[in-house]
mmCIF file of C-alpha atoms in Angstrom:
data_model
loop_
_atom_site.group_PDB
_atom_site.id
_atom_site.type_symbol
_atom_site.label_atom_id
_atom_site.label_comp_id
_atom_site.label_asym_id
_atom_site.label_seq_id
_atom_site.Cartn_x
_atom_site.Cartn_y
_atom_site.Cartn_z
ATOM 1 C CA UNK A 1 0.000 0.000 0.000
ATOM 2 C CA UNK A 2 0.912 3.646 -0.254
ATOM 3 C CA UNK A 3 1.081 4.883 3.347
ATOM 4 C CA UNK A 4 1.619 8.278 4.965
ATOM 5 C CA UNK A 5 3.779 7.894 8.074
ATOM 6 C CA UNK A 6 3.819 10.481 10.862
ATOM 7 C CA UNK A 7 7.481 10.808 11.855
ATOM 8 C CA UNK A 8 8.133 12.815 15.011
ATOM 9 C CA UNK A 9 11.836 12.110 15.214
ATOM 10 C CA UNK A 10 11.399 9.696 18.132
ATOM 11 C CA UNK A 11 12.190 6.007 18.258
ATOM 12 C CA UNK A 12 8.545 4.860 18.137
ATOM 13 C CA UNK A 13 7.482 6.566 14.911
ATOM 14 C CA UNK A 14 10.854 5.721 13.355
ATOM 15 C CA UNK A 15 10.451 2.041 14.211
ATOM 16 C CA UNK A 16 6.892 2.086 12.824
ATOM 17 C CA UNK A 17 8.244 3.423 9.520
ATOM 18 C CA UNK A 18 10.995 0.782 9.472
ATOM 19 C CA UNK A 19 8.457 -2.011 9.988
ATOM 20 C CA UNK A 20 6.253 -0.822 7.131
ATOM 21 C CA UNK A 21 9.232 -0.292 4.835
ATOM 22 C CA UNK A 22 10.427 -3.822 5.548
ATOM 23 C CA UNK A 23 6.958 -5.108 4.678
ATOM 24 C CA UNK A 24 7.339 -3.572 1.228
ATOM 25 C CA UNK A 25 4.923 -0.650 1.483
ATOM 26 C CA UNK A 26 5.372 2.601 -0.420
ATOM 27 C CA UNK A 27 5.907 5.235 2.281
ATOM 28 C CA UNK A 28 5.821 9.014 2.505
ATOM 29 C CA UNK A 29 7.156 10.466 5.752
ATOM 30 C CA UNK A 30 5.756 13.605 7.373
ATOM 31 C CA UNK A 31 6.802 15.682 10.361
ATOM 32 C CA UNK A 32 4.645 18.413 11.809
ATOM 33 C CA UNK A 33 5.976 21.792 12.835
ATOM 34 C CA UNK A 34 3.556 22.693 15.600
ATOM 35 C CA UNK A 35 5.049 25.329 17.857
ATOM 36 C CA UNK A 36 7.040 28.395 16.857
ATOM 37 C CA UNK A 37 10.189 28.142 18.959
ATOM 38 C CA UNK A 38 11.231 31.660 17.943
ATOM 39 C CA UNK A 39 8.476 33.290 19.992
ATOM 40 C CA UNK A 40 10.582 33.040 23.156
ATOM 41 C CA UNK A 41 7.723 31.894 25.395
ATOM 42 C CA UNK A 42 9.409 28.746 26.741
ATOM 43 C CA UNK A 43 12.411 30.180 28.568
ATOM 44 C CA UNK A 44 14.149 29.502 31.878
ATOM 45 C CA UNK A 45 14.839 31.953 34.686
ATOM 46 C CA UNK A 46 17.857 33.264 32.763
ATOM 47 C CA UNK A 47 15.832 33.913 29.626
ATOM 48 C CA UNK A 48 17.404 31.004 27.769
ATOM 49 C CA UNK A 49 15.192 28.763 25.574
ATOM 50 C CA UNK A 50 14.009 25.548 27.193
ATOM 51 C CA UNK A 51 14.633 22.331 25.258
ATOM 52 C CA UNK A 52 11.394 21.682 23.396
ATOM 53 C CA UNK A 53 9.585 18.394 22.679
ATOM 54 C CA UNK A 54 7.101 19.905 20.285
ATOM 55 C CA UNK A 55 8.435 18.895 16.906
ATOM 56 C CA UNK A 56 11.518 21.019 17.569
ATOM 57 C CA UNK A 57 14.119 21.613 14.885
ATOM 58 C CA UNK A 58 16.182 18.792 16.381
ATOM 59 C CA UNK A 59 13.221 16.435 16.159
ATOM 60 C CA UNK A 60 12.537 17.405 12.560
ATOM 61 C CA UNK A 61 16.211 16.859 11.781
ATOM 62 C CA UNK A 62 16.101 13.408 13.407
ATOM 63 C CA UNK A 63 12.951 12.477 11.472
ATOM 64 C CA UNK A 64 14.522 13.611 8.204
ATOM 65 C CA UNK A 65 17.660 11.610 8.982
ATOM 66 C CA UNK A 66 15.638 8.439 9.650
ATOM 67 C CA UNK A 67 13.676 8.969 6.428
ATOM 68 C CA UNK A 68 16.974 9.197 4.529
ATOM 69 C CA UNK A 69 18.221 6.019 6.222
ATOM 70 C CA UNK A 70 15.063 4.204 5.145
ATOM 71 C CA UNK A 71 14.989 5.749 1.674
ATOM 72 C CA UNK A 72 11.609 7.365 2.299
ATOM 73 C CA UNK A 73 10.557 10.757 0.828
ATOM 74 C CA UNK A 74 10.054 13.250 3.635
ATOM 75 C CA UNK A 75 8.068 16.455 4.073
ATOM 76 C CA UNK A 76 7.442 18.922 6.909
ATOM 77 C CA UNK A 77 3.931 20.255 7.507
ATOM 78 C CA UNK A 78 3.734 23.683 9.106
ATOM 79 C CA UNK A 79 0.703 23.519 11.385
ATOM 80 C CA UNK A 80 1.741 26.243 13.824
ATOM 81 C CA UNK A 81 -1.398 28.331 13.289
ATOM 82 C CA UNK A 82 -3.761 25.379 13.603
ATOM 83 C CA UNK A 83 -1.917 24.048 16.662
ATOM 84 C CA UNK A 84 -2.125 27.357 18.493
ATOM 85 C CA UNK A 85 -5.812 27.784 17.594
ATOM 86 C CA UNK A 86 -6.988 24.221 18.262
ATOM 87 C CA UNK A 87 -4.677 23.081 21.063
ATOM 88 C CA UNK A 88 -2.792 25.860 22.851
ATOM 89 C CA UNK A 89 -5.555 28.442 23.133
ATOM 90 C CA UNK A 90 -8.156 25.917 24.410
ATOM 91 C CA UNK A 91 -5.504 24.639 26.868
ATOM 92 C CA UNK A 92 -5.034 28.145 28.286
ATOM 93 C CA UNK A 93 -8.779 28.849 28.384
ATOM 94 C CA UNK A 94 -9.435 25.559 30.174
ATOM 95 C CA UNK A 95 -6.992 26.360 32.972
ATOM 96 C CA UNK A 96 -8.463 29.843 33.348
ATOM 97 C CA UNK A 97 -11.876 28.192 33.662
ATOM 98 C CA UNK A 98 -10.729 26.139 36.640
ATOM 99 C CA UNK A 99 -10.174 22.919 34.681
ATOM 100 C CA UNK A 100 -7.137 20.702 34.146
ATOM 101 C CA UNK A 101 -6.935 20.005 30.398
ATOM 102 C CA UNK A 102 -5.170 17.176 28.590
ATOM 103 C CA UNK A 103 -4.286 18.610 25.162
ATOM 104 C CA UNK A 104 -2.727 15.443 23.711
ATOM 105 C CA UNK A 105 -6.131 13.919 22.913
ATOM 106 C CA UNK A 106 -7.457 16.803 20.842
ATOM 107 C CA UNK A 107 -4.028 17.263 19.249
ATOM 108 C CA UNK A 108 -4.066 13.652 18.051
ATOM 109 C CA UNK A 109 -7.604 13.508 16.710
ATOM 110 C CA UNK A 110 -8.437 17.051 15.657
ATOM 111 C CA UNK A 111 -5.049 18.172 14.387
ATOM 112 C CA UNK A 112 -2.559 15.420 13.597
ATOM 113 C CA UNK A 113 -4.892 12.729 12.241
ATOM 114 C CA UNK A 114 -7.204 15.253 10.585
ATOM 115 C CA UNK A 115 -4.343 17.090 8.849
ATOM 116 C CA UNK A 116 -2.528 13.941 7.783
ATOM 117 C CA UNK A 117 -5.790 12.416 6.613
ATOM 118 C CA UNK A 118 -6.466 15.284 4.219
ATOM 119 C CA UNK A 119 -2.914 15.356 2.918
ATOM 120 C CA UNK A 120 -2.650 11.585 2.588
ATOM 121 C CA UNK A 121 -5.870 11.444 0.590
ATOM 122 C CA UNK A 122 -4.607 14.146 -1.782
ATOM 123 C CA UNK A 123 -1.445 12.097 -2.388
ATOM 124 C CA UNK A 124 -3.302 8.844 -2.955
ATOM 125 C CA UNK A 125 -2.256 7.217 0.330
ATOM 126 C CA UNK A 126 -4.531 4.445 1.539
ATOM 127 C CA UNK A 127 -3.475 4.507 5.200
ATOM 128 C CA UNK A 128 -1.917 6.737 7.857
ATOM 129 C CA UNK A 129 0.601 5.131 10.214
ATOM 130 C CA UNK A 130 1.812 6.411 13.587
ATOM 131 C CA UNK A 131 3.977 5.108 16.414
ATOM 132 C CA UNK A 132 1.114 4.805 18.917
ATOM 133 C CA UNK A 133 0.926 1.686 21.078
ATOM 134 C CA UNK A 134 -2.646 0.730 20.175
ATOM 135 C CA UNK A 135 -4.478 -1.643 17.828
ATOM 136 C CA UNK A 136 -7.312 -1.216 15.349
ATOM 137 C CA UNK A 137 -9.331 -4.072 13.850
ATOM 138 C CA UNK A 138 -12.272 -4.295 11.477
ATOM 139 C CA UNK A 139 -15.348 -6.166 12.716
ATOM 140 C CA UNK A 140 -17.036 -7.666 9.654
ATOM 141 C CA UNK A 141 -20.164 -8.611 11.595
ATOM 142 C CA UNK A 142 -20.721 -5.165 13.094
ATOM 143 C CA UNK A 143 -19.301 -3.383 10.026
ATOM 144 C CA UNK A 144 -17.216 -1.179 12.333
ATOM 145 C CA UNK A 145 -13.596 -0.462 13.114
ATOM 146 C CA UNK A 146 -12.717 -1.260 16.707
ATOM 147 C CA UNK A 147 -9.940 0.246 18.821
ATOM 148 C CA UNK A 148 -7.941 -1.803 21.342
ATOM 149 C CA UNK A 149 -5.173 -1.238 23.850
ATOM 150 C CA UNK A 150 -1.620 -1.930 22.818
ATOM 151 C CA UNK A 151 -0.410 -5.347 23.935
ATOM 152 C CA UNK A 152 2.222 -3.620 26.066
ATOM 153 C CA UNK A 153 -0.008 -2.405 28.911
ATOM 154 C CA UNK A 154 2.687 -0.136 30.340
ATOM 155 C CA UNK A 155 2.983 1.763 27.054
ATOM 156 C CA UNK A 156 -0.654 1.562 25.922
ATOM 157 C CA UNK A 157 -1.779 4.838 24.330
ATOM 158 C CA UNK A 158 -5.378 3.998 23.435
ATOM 159 C CA UNK A 159 -6.449 6.558 26.070
ATOM 160 C CA UNK A 160 -5.294 9.343 23.728
ATOM 161 C CA UNK A 161 -7.166 8.006 20.678
ATOM 162 C CA UNK A 162 -10.787 7.714 21.821
ATOM 163 C CA UNK A 163 -11.885 10.723 19.730
ATOM 164 C CA UNK A 164 -10.955 9.057 16.433
ATOM 165 C CA UNK A 165 -13.943 8.634 14.141
ATOM 166 C CA UNK A 166 -14.835 5.510 12.188
ATOM 167 C CA UNK A 167 -13.522 7.212 9.070
ATOM 168 C CA UNK A 168 -10.197 8.016 10.736
ATOM 169 C CA UNK A 169 -9.883 4.526 12.213
ATOM 170 C CA UNK A 170 -10.525 3.014 8.786
ATOM 171 C CA UNK A 171 -7.297 4.586 7.561
ATOM 172 C CA UNK A 172 -5.195 4.194 10.711
ATOM 173 C CA UNK A 173 -2.270 1.819 11.123
ATOM 174 C CA UNK A 174 -0.469 1.233 14.423
ATOM 175 C CA UNK A 175 2.501 -1.026 13.619
ATOM 176 C CA UNK A 176 3.686 -1.056 17.257
ATOM 177 C CA UNK A 177 0.386 -2.293 18.678
ATOM 178 C CA UNK A 178 1.674 -5.806 19.349
ATOM 179 C CA UNK A 179 5.126 -4.760 20.581
ATOM 180 C CA UNK A 180 6.834 -3.789 23.822
ATOM 181 C CA UNK A 181 9.164 -0.822 24.185
ATOM 182 C CA UNK A 182 12.314 -3.006 24.447
ATOM 183 C CA UNK A 183 11.261 -4.780 21.246
ATOM 184 C CA UNK A 184 10.824 -1.438 19.505
ATOM 185 C CA UNK A 185 14.263 -0.229 20.571
ATOM 186 C CA UNK A 186 15.743 -3.550 19.514
ATOM 187 C CA UNK A 187 14.145 -3.217 16.095
ATOM 188 C CA UNK A 188 15.514 0.331 15.768
ATOM 189 C CA UNK A 189 18.993 -0.951 16.600
ATOM 190 C CA UNK A 190 18.669 -3.791 14.102
ATOM 191 C CA UNK A 191 17.860 -1.218 11.412
ATOM 192 C CA UNK A 192 20.727 1.009 12.607
ATOM 193 C CA UNK A 193 18.381 3.954 13.056
ATOM 194 C CA UNK A 194 20.055 7.083 14.409
ATOM 195 C CA UNK A 195 17.326 7.536 17.062
ATOM 196 C CA UNK A 196 17.499 4.008 18.510
ATOM 197 C CA UNK A 197 18.726 5.274 21.900
ATOM 198 C CA UNK A 198 16.859 8.591 21.919
ATOM 199 C CA UNK A 199 15.207 9.376 25.257
ATOM 200 C CA UNK A 200 11.442 9.667 25.603
ATOM 201 C CA UNK A 201 9.509 12.800 26.459
ATOM 202 C CA UNK A 202 6.885 12.605 29.206
ATOM 203 C CA UNK A 203 5.689 16.211 29.506
ATOM 204 C CA UNK A 204 3.139 18.109 27.455
ATOM 205 C CA UNK A 205 5.178 18.972 24.399
ATOM 206 C CA UNK A 206 4.724 22.754 24.402
ATOM 207 C CA UNK A 207 5.343 23.016 28.178
ATOM 208 C CA UNK A 208 8.796 21.398 28.333
ATOM 209 C CA UNK A 209 9.487 22.292 31.970
ATOM 210 C CA UNK A 210 6.094 21.049 33.174
ATOM 211 C CA UNK A 211 5.261 24.485 34.636
ATOM 212 C CA UNK A 212 1.793 24.985 33.174
ATOM 213 C CA UNK A 213 1.024 28.147 35.137
ATOM 214 C CA UNK A 214 4.315 29.720 34.076
ATOM 215 C CA UNK A 215 3.574 28.898 30.445
ATOM 216 C CA UNK A 216 0.115 30.471 30.700
ATOM 217 C CA UNK A 217 1.581 33.619 32.292
ATOM 218 C CA UNK A 218 4.187 33.946 29.546
ATOM 219 C CA UNK A 219 1.783 33.075 26.724
ATOM 220 C CA UNK A 220 -0.825 35.650 27.744
ATOM 221 C CA UNK A 221 1.898 38.260 28.238
ATOM 222 C CA UNK A 222 3.152 37.597 24.702
ATOM 223 C CA UNK A 223 -0.393 38.096 23.394
ATOM 224 C CA UNK A 224 -0.938 41.274 25.457
ATOM 225 C CA UNK A 225 -3.739 39.441 27.248
ATOM 226 C CA UNK A 226 -2.402 39.314 30.810
ATOM 227 C CA UNK A 227 -5.677 40.915 31.889
ATOM 228 C CA UNK A 228 -7.282 37.485 31.384
ATOM 229 C CA UNK A 229 -5.308 36.084 34.311
ATOM 230 C CA UNK A 230 -7.621 35.485 37.290
ATOM 231 C CA UNK A 231 -5.404 37.164 39.884
ATOM 232 C CA UNK A 232 -5.430 36.644 43.668
ATOM 233 C CA UNK A 233 -8.436 35.166 45.417
ATOM 234 C CA UNK A 234 -9.650 33.262 48.427
ATOM 235 C CA UNK A 235 -8.908 29.733 49.533
ATOM 236 C CA UNK A 236 -11.881 28.370 51.459
ATOM 237 C CA UNK A 237 -12.737 25.108 53.154
ATOM 238 C CA UNK A 238 -15.771 23.054 52.215
ATOM 239 C CA UNK A 239 -17.873 25.040 54.705
ATOM 240 C CA UNK A 240 -16.992 28.300 52.964
ATOM 241 C CA UNK A 241 -14.632 29.567 55.673
ATOM 242 C CA UNK A 242 -11.695 31.570 54.313
ATOM 243 C CA UNK A 243 -8.448 29.787 55.223
ATOM 244 C CA UNK A 244 -5.969 31.499 52.925
ATOM 245 C CA UNK A 245 -5.237 33.352 49.713
ATOM 246 C CA UNK A 246 -4.106 32.137 46.288
ATOM 247 C CA UNK A 247 -2.297 33.904 43.446
ATOM 248 C CA UNK A 248 -4.329 32.442 40.567
ATOM 249 C CA UNK A 249 -6.639 29.464 40.091
ATOM 250 C CA UNK A 250 -4.603 28.325 37.075
ATOM 251 C CA UNK A 251 -1.855 27.334 39.529
ATOM 252 C CA UNK A 252 -4.000 24.584 41.075
ATOM 253 C CA UNK A 253 -5.584 21.290 40.116
ATOM 254 C CA UNK A 254 -8.006 18.898 41.780
ATOM 255 C CA UNK A 255 -6.221 16.564 44.194
ATOM 256 C CA UNK A 256 -3.202 18.839 44.670
ATOM 257 C CA UNK A 257 -1.691 18.754 48.165
ATOM 258 C CA UNK A 258 1.715 20.412 47.869
ATOM 259 C CA UNK A 259 2.122 24.104 47.212
ATOM 260 C CA UNK A 260 -1.263 25.208 48.560
ATOM 261 C CA UNK A 261 0.454 27.387 51.146
ATOM 262 C CA UNK A 262 -1.731 26.474 54.111
ATOM 263 C CA UNK A 263 -0.616 24.715 57.289
ATOM 264 C CA UNK A 264 -3.391 22.705 58.906
ATOM 265 C CA UNK A 265 -3.954 20.041 61.536
ATOM 266 C CA UNK A 266 -4.483 17.547 58.701
ATOM 267 C CA UNK A 267 -3.234 17.409 55.104
ATOM 268 C CA UNK A 268 -5.364 19.559 52.854
ATOM 269 C CA UNK A 269 -6.080 18.900 49.189
ATOM 270 C CA UNK A 270 -7.674 20.983 46.467
ATOM 271 C CA UNK A 271 -11.169 19.485 46.182
ATOM 272 C CA UNK A 272 -12.771 22.072 43.860
ATOM 273 C CA UNK A 273 -11.912 25.125 41.774
ATOM 274 C CA UNK A 274 -14.624 27.773 41.516
ATOM 275 C CA UNK A 275 -13.669 29.948 38.547
ATOM 276 C CA UNK A 276 -16.819 32.111 38.832
ATOM 277 C CA UNK A 277 -15.858 33.187 42.355
ATOM 278 C CA UNK A 278 -12.091 32.902 41.764
ATOM 279 C CA UNK A 279 -11.900 30.493 44.696
ATOM 280 C CA UNK A 280 -9.923 27.409 45.578
ATOM 281 C CA UNK A 281 -11.780 24.945 47.820
ATOM 282 C CA UNK A 282 -9.694 22.681 50.067
ATOM 283 C CA UNK A 283 -10.618 19.684 52.183
ATOM 284 C CA UNK A 284 -9.512 16.324 53.454
ATOM 285 C CA UNK A 285 -8.581 13.247 51.459
ATOM 286 C CA UNK A 286 -12.082 11.811 51.851
ATOM 287 C CA UNK A 287 -13.593 14.903 50.237
ATOM 288 C CA UNK A 288 -11.795 14.098 46.993
ATOM 289 C CA UNK A 289 -14.000 11.053 46.464
ATOM 290 C CA UNK A 290 -16.755 11.260 43.866
ATOM 291 C CA UNK A 291 -19.005 8.555 42.484
ATOM 292 C CA UNK A 292 -20.442 10.217 39.400
ATOM 293 C CA UNK A 293 -19.784 12.865 36.786
ATOM 294 C CA UNK A 294 -20.990 14.144 33.430
ATOM 295 C CA UNK A 295 -19.033 13.629 30.206
ATOM 296 C CA UNK A 296 -19.491 15.796 27.109
ATOM 297 C CA UNK A 297 -18.409 15.311 23.518
ATOM 298 C CA UNK A 298 -18.839 11.551 23.893
ATOM 299 C CA UNK A 299 -17.585 9.445 20.987
ATOM 300 C CA UNK A 300 -18.760 5.826 20.826
ATOM 301 C CA UNK A 301 -16.382 3.540 18.935
ATOM 302 C CA UNK A 302 -17.532 -0.004 19.667
ATOM 303 C CA UNK A 303 -21.092 0.667 18.465
ATOM 304 C CA UNK A 304 -23.441 3.424 17.312
ATOM 305 C CA UNK A 305 -24.756 5.885 19.887
ATOM 306 C CA UNK A 306 -26.566 3.738 22.466
ATOM 307 C CA UNK A 307 -29.982 4.609 23.865
ATOM 308 C CA UNK A 308 -29.730 2.475 26.992
ATOM 309 C CA UNK A 309 -27.112 2.385 29.798
ATOM 310 C CA UNK A 310 -23.767 0.724 29.088
ATOM 311 C CA UNK A 311 -21.639 -1.144 31.628
ATOM 312 C CA UNK A 312 -17.905 -0.601 31.223
ATOM 313 C CA UNK A 313 -14.675 0.007 33.072
ATOM 314 C CA UNK A 314 -13.997 3.743 33.109
ATOM 315 C CA UNK A 315 -10.735 5.654 33.362
ATOM 316 C CA UNK A 316 -10.817 9.326 34.428
ATOM 317 C CA UNK A 317 -7.162 10.199 33.677
ATOM 318 C CA UNK A 318 -4.253 8.536 31.951
ATOM 319 C CA UNK A 319 -2.696 6.958 35.062
ATOM 320 C CA UNK A 320 -6.022 6.049 36.674
ATOM 321 C CA UNK A 321 -6.814 2.363 37.102
ATOM 322 C CA UNK A 322 -10.205 2.105 35.433
ATOM 323 C CA UNK A 323 -13.126 1.031 37.590
ATOM 324 C CA UNK A 324 -16.548 -0.493 36.817
ATOM 325 C CA UNK A 325 -19.281 2.032 36.093
ATOM 326 C CA UNK A 326 -22.684 2.492 34.480
ATOM 327 C CA UNK A 327 -22.759 4.991 31.589
ATOM 328 C CA UNK A 328 -26.144 6.493 30.765
ATOM 329 C CA UNK A 329 -26.392 8.351 27.434
ATOM 330 C CA UNK A 330 -27.839 11.862 27.595
ATOM 331 C CA UNK A 331 -28.817 14.383 24.942
ATOM 332 C CA UNK A 332 -26.322 16.432 22.927
ATOM 333 C CA UNK A 333 -23.491 13.934 23.057
ATOM 334 C CA UNK A 334 -23.309 13.796 26.829
ATOM 335 C CA UNK A 335 -23.386 10.913 29.291
ATOM 336 C CA UNK A 336 -23.771 10.387 33.011
ATOM 337 C CA UNK A 337 -21.140 8.065 34.492
ATOM 338 C CA UNK A 338 -21.812 6.432 37.880
ATOM 339 C CA UNK A 339 -19.074 4.279 39.399
ATOM 340 C CA UNK A 340 -19.785 1.216 41.494
ATOM 341 C CA UNK A 341 -17.380 2.682 44.077
ATOM 342 C CA UNK A 342 -16.259 6.304 44.627
ATOM 343 C CA UNK A 343 -13.109 7.396 42.798
ATOM 344 C CA UNK A 344 -10.476 9.949 43.756
ATOM 345 C CA UNK A 345 -10.038 13.386 42.179
ATOM 346 C CA UNK A 346 -12.373 13.274 39.168
ATOM 347 C CA UNK A 347 -11.228 16.411 37.385
ATOM 348 C CA UNK A 348 -13.081 18.615 34.860
ATOM 349 C CA UNK A 349 -11.067 19.068 31.686
ATOM 350 C CA UNK A 350 -9.616 15.564 31.718
ATOM 351 C CA UNK A 351 -10.576 12.847 29.254
ATOM 352 C CA UNK A 352 -12.549 9.823 30.383
ATOM 353 C CA UNK A 353 -12.287 6.574 28.423
ATOM 354 C CA UNK A 354 -14.623 3.570 28.580
ATOM 355 C CA UNK A 355 -13.158 0.061 28.249
ATOM 356 C CA UNK A 356 -14.491 -3.447 27.835
ATOM 357 C CA UNK A 357 -11.454 -5.587 28.613
ATOM 358 C CA UNK A 358 -8.906 -4.423 26.012
ATOM 359 C CA UNK A 359 -11.412 -2.648 23.779
ATOM 360 C CA UNK A 360 -12.063 1.090 23.808
ATOM 361 C CA UNK A 361 -15.841 1.380 23.929
ATOM 362 C CA UNK A 362 -15.764 5.169 23.756
ATOM 363 C CA UNK A 363 -14.821 8.263 25.692
ATOM 364 C CA UNK A 364 -15.641 11.863 26.494
ATOM 365 C CA UNK A 365 -14.573 15.000 28.354
ATOM 366 C CA UNK A 366 -15.231 15.384 32.079
ATOM 367 C CA UNK A 367 -17.216 18.580 32.533
ATOM 368 C CA UNK A 368 -18.796 18.363 35.972
ATOM 369 C CA UNK A 369 -18.188 16.218 39.051
ATOM 370 C CA UNK A 370 -20.505 15.322 41.863
ATOM 371 C CA UNK A 371 -19.481 14.443 45.388
ATOM 372 C CA UNK A 372 -20.202 10.920 46.654
#
């Protein structure tokens, strides 16, 4: 087949390209330039640029080098405008609204897959391949494409792919879906790829130091929009008593214990963020437990939109061990999720994904929690 391969310059996407090349496919490699490093937003305390993991020039160079090693034509897509509009700006707005966003999901489905899909179709490519640890299969009986976890549970990335549509899944290839990370590195070494020993990146790509609040401060300053910052406000307990002051709600997230700046008789956690009142609400560990929440923007993969409740195991963040729950469809692409047992720190802005064993049933965005 003629296949478009997303090449980020990392070992995973490089190994995926090597596998497909070895299988005899006709490949076209693409890297995506997503963030303008010249804007000077990501800097350290000395004003020096932070090392970026957002398709930096080094990453593009590495991807081009691998493409040359494999004998694959290679192109760079400049998606800086789309990335800022569809990923960065919603990320900033979400934090200012008292949420904790996870931009990697929308970046995958709404930007990377959507952009590659259009380009691949124009070039006559039948499939789009990436280095995600996930699997996609076609169910002839149901006439649907189904999404599954990668075999390597520790590296599984199906959580970030739940927004993919049937049309996108029909053209998706995940060559690493059956492999473990050591196997992938071994394959890269066997092919003598220059990135075989390249380290992984764990942070959000456009916030290389992990300081989300600092990024938001610098980003809004660069846009002359610092007036959007929430500013100081009250920290209150769950009874509404003022127990302290904060310097901006975007510096906090549900479940946070360190850095609140309050000494108490018991450990205090952020249990709610009230953007309308510019308040941080703190409480004990037990007050972080919730049994139900509402999801919006729900995408069902395993079947068409259901009209009756669905039983599944539900994950409320990437590192959360999913738990059994009942999912009741609501109007306008929403759903009510009720766990069998209360879960800790269900956080608006995060993605929730529904599983049936290894299969991704669907997913959505957490928009409102409810205390147990």
